[in-house]
Backbone as a chain_set.jsonl record, in Angstrom:
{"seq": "XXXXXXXXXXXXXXXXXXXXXXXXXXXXXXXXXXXXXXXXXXXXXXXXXXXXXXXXXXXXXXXXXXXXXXXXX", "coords": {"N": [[-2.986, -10.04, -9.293], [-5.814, -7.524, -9.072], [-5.126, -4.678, -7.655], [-6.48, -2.42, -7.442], [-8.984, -2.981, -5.925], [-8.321, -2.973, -3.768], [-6.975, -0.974, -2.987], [-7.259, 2.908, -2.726], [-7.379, 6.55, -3.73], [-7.886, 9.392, -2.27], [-8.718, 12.431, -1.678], [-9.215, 13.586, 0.607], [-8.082, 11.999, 2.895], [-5.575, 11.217, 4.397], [-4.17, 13.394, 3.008], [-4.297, 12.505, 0.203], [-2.613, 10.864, -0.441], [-2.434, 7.317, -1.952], [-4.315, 4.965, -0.572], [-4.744, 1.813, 1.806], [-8.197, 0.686, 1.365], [-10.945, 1.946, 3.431], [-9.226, 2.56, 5.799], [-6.516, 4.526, 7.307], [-4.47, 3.797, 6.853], [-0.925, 4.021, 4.708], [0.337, 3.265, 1.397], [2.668, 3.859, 1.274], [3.328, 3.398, 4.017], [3.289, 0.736, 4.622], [4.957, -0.206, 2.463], [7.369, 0.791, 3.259], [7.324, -0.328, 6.129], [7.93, -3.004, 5.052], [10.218, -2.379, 3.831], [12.012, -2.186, 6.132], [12.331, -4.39, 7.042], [10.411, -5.753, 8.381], [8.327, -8.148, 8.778], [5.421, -9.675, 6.244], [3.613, -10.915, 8.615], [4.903, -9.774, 10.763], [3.456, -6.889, 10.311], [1.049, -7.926, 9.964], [0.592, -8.946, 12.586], [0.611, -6.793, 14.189], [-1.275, -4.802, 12.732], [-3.837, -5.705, 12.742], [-5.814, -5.454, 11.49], [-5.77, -5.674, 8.899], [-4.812, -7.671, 5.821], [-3.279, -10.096, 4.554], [-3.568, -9.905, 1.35], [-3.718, -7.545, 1.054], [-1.422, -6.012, 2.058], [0.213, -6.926, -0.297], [-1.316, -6.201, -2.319], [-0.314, -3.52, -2.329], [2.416, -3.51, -2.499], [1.796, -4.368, -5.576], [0.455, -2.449, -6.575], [2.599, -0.514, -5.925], [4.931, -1.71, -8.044], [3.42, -1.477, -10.245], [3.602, 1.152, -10.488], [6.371, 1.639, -10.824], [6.504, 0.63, -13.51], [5.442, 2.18, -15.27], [6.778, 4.366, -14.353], [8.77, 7.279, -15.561], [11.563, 8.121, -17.652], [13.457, 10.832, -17.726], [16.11, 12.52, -19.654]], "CA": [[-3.49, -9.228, -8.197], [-5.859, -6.209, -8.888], [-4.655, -3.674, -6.288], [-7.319, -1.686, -7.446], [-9.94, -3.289, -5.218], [-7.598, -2.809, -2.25], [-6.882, 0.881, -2.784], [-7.431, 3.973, -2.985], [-6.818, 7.536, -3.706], [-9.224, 10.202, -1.668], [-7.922, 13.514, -0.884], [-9.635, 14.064, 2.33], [-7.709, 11.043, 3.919], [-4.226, 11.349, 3.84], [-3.394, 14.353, 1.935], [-4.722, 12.201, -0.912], [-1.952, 9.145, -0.593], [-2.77, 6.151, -2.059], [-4.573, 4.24, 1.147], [-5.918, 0.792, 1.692], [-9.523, 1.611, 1.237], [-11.876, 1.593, 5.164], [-7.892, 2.393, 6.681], [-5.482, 5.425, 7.2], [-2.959, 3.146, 6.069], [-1.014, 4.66, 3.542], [1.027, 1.929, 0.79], [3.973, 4.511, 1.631], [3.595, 2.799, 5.515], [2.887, -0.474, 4.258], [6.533, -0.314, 1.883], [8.165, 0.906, 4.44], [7.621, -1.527, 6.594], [8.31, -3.846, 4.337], [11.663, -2.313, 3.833], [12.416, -1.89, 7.417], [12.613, -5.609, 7.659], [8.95, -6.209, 9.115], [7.842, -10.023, 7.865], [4.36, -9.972, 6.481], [3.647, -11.514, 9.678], [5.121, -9.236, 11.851], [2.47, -6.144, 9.841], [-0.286, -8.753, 10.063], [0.138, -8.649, 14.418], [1.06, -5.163, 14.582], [-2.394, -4.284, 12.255], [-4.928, -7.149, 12.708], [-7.24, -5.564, 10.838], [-5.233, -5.102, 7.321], [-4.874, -8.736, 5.5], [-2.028, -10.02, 3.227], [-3.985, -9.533, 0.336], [-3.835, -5.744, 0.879], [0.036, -6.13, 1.485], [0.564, -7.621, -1.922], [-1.937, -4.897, -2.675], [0.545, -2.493, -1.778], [3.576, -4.225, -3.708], [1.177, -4.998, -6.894], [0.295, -0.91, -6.713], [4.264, 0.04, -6.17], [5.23, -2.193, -9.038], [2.653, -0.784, -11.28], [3.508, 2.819, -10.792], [7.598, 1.753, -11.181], [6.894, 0.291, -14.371], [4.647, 3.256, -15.835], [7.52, 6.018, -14.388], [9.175, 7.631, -17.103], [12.852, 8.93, -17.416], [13.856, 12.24, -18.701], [17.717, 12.549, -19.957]], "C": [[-4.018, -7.916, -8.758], [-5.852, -5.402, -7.739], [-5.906, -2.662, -6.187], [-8.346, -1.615, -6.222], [-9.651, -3.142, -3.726], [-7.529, -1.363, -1.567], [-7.072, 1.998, -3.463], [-7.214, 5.467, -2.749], [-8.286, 9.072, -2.861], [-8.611, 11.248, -0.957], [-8.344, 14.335, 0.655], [-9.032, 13.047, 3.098], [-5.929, 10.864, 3.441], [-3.599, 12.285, 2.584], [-3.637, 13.499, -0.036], [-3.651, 10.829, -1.448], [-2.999, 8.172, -0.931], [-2.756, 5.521, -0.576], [-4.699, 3.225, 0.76], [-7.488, 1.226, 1.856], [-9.931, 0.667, 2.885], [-9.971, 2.261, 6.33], [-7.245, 4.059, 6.192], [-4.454, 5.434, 6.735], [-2.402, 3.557, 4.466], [-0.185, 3.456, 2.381], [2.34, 2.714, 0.69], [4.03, 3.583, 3.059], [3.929, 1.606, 5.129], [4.741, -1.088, 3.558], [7.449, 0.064, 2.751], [8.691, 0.56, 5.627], [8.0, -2.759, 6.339], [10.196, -3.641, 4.62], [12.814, -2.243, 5.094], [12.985, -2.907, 8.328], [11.37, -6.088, 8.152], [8.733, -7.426, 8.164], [6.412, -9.345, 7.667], [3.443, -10.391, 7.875], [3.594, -10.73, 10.693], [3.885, -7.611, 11.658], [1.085, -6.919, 10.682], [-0.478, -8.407, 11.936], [0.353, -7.492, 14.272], [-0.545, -4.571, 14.329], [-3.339, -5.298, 11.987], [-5.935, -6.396, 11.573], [-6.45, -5.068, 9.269], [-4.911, -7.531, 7.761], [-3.448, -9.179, 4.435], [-2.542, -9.986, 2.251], [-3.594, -8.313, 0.057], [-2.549, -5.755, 0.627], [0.53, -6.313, 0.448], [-0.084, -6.5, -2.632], [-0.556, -3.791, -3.376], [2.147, -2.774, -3.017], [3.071, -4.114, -5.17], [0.659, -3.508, -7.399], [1.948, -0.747, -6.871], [4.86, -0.685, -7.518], [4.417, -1.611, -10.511], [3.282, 0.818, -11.628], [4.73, 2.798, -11.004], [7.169, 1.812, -12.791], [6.055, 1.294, -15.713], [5.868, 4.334, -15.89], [8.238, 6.038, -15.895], [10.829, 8.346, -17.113], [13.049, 9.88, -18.381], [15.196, 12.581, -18.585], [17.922, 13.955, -20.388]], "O": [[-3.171, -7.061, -9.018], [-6.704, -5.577, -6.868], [-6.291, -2.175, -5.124], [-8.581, -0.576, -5.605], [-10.432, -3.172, -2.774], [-7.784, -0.842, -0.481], [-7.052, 2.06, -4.692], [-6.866, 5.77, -1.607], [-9.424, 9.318, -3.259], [-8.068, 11.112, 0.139], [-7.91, 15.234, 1.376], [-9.458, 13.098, 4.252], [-5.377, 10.483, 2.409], [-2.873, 12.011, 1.628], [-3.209, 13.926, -1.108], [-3.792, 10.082, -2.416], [-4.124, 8.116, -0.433], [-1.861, 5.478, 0.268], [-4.809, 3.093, -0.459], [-7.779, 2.189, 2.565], [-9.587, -0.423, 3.342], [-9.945, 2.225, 7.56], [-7.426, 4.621, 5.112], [-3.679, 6.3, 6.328], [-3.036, 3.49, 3.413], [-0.253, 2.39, 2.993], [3.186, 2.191, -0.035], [5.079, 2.941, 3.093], [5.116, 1.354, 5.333], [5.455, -1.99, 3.995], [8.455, -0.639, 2.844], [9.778, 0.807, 6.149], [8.366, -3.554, 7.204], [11.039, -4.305, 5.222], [14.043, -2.245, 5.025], [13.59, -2.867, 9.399], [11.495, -7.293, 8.372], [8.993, -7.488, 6.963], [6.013, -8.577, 8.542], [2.329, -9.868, 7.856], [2.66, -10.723, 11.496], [3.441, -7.167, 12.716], [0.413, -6.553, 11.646], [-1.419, -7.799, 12.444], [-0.868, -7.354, 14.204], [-1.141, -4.009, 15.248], [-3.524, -5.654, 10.823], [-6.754, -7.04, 10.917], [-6.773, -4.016, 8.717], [-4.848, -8.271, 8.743], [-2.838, -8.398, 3.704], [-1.531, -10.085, 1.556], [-3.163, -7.98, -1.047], [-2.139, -5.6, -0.523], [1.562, -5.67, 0.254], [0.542, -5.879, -3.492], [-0.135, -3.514, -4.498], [2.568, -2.201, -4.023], [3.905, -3.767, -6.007], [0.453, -3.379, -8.606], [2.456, -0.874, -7.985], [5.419, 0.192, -8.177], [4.945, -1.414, -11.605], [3.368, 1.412, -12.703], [5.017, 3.887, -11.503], [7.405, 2.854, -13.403], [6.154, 1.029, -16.911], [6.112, 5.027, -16.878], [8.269, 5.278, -16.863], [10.991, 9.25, -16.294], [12.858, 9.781, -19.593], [15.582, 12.955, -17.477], [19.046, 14.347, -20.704]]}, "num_chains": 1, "name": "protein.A"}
C-alpha cells in the first residue's frame, strides 16, 4: 500500500494534519475510529465518500511513521 497517493500534508487544511487528500478527514479521525471500535464498515456508512483503500491508507501511514519514531534514553 502506498499511502502516499491517499494523503496528504497541507497546512491550510487542518492545521497541517496529515489528511486524506479532496477531504477534511484527518488519519488522526480515521485511527480513532478505528480504535473506538468502528468496523471498516461502520466508517464506510458513516463517510460514503472516503473508500477502504484510504482506511488502510491511514493504517499504512500510522505504521510508517511508528516504525521511523525514534527513542531517546
Amino acid at each position: 500500500m502506498d499511502y502516499k497517493q491517499y494523503i496528504e500534508i497541507n497546512p491550510t487544511i487542518r492545521f497541517g494534519k496529515p489528511c486524506l487528500k479532496g477531504t477534511r478527514i484527518s488519519v488522526y479521525d480515521v485511527l480513532s475510529w478505528l480504535a473506538s471500535g468502528m468496523s471498516f464498515e461502520d466508517i464506510l456508512s458513516d463517510f460514503p465518500q472516503l473508500t477502504k483503500d484510504q482506511i488502510l491508507a491511514c493504517l499504512g501511514y500510522s505504521a510508517d511513521k511508528e516504525r521511523r519514531a525514534t527513542v531517546v534514553v
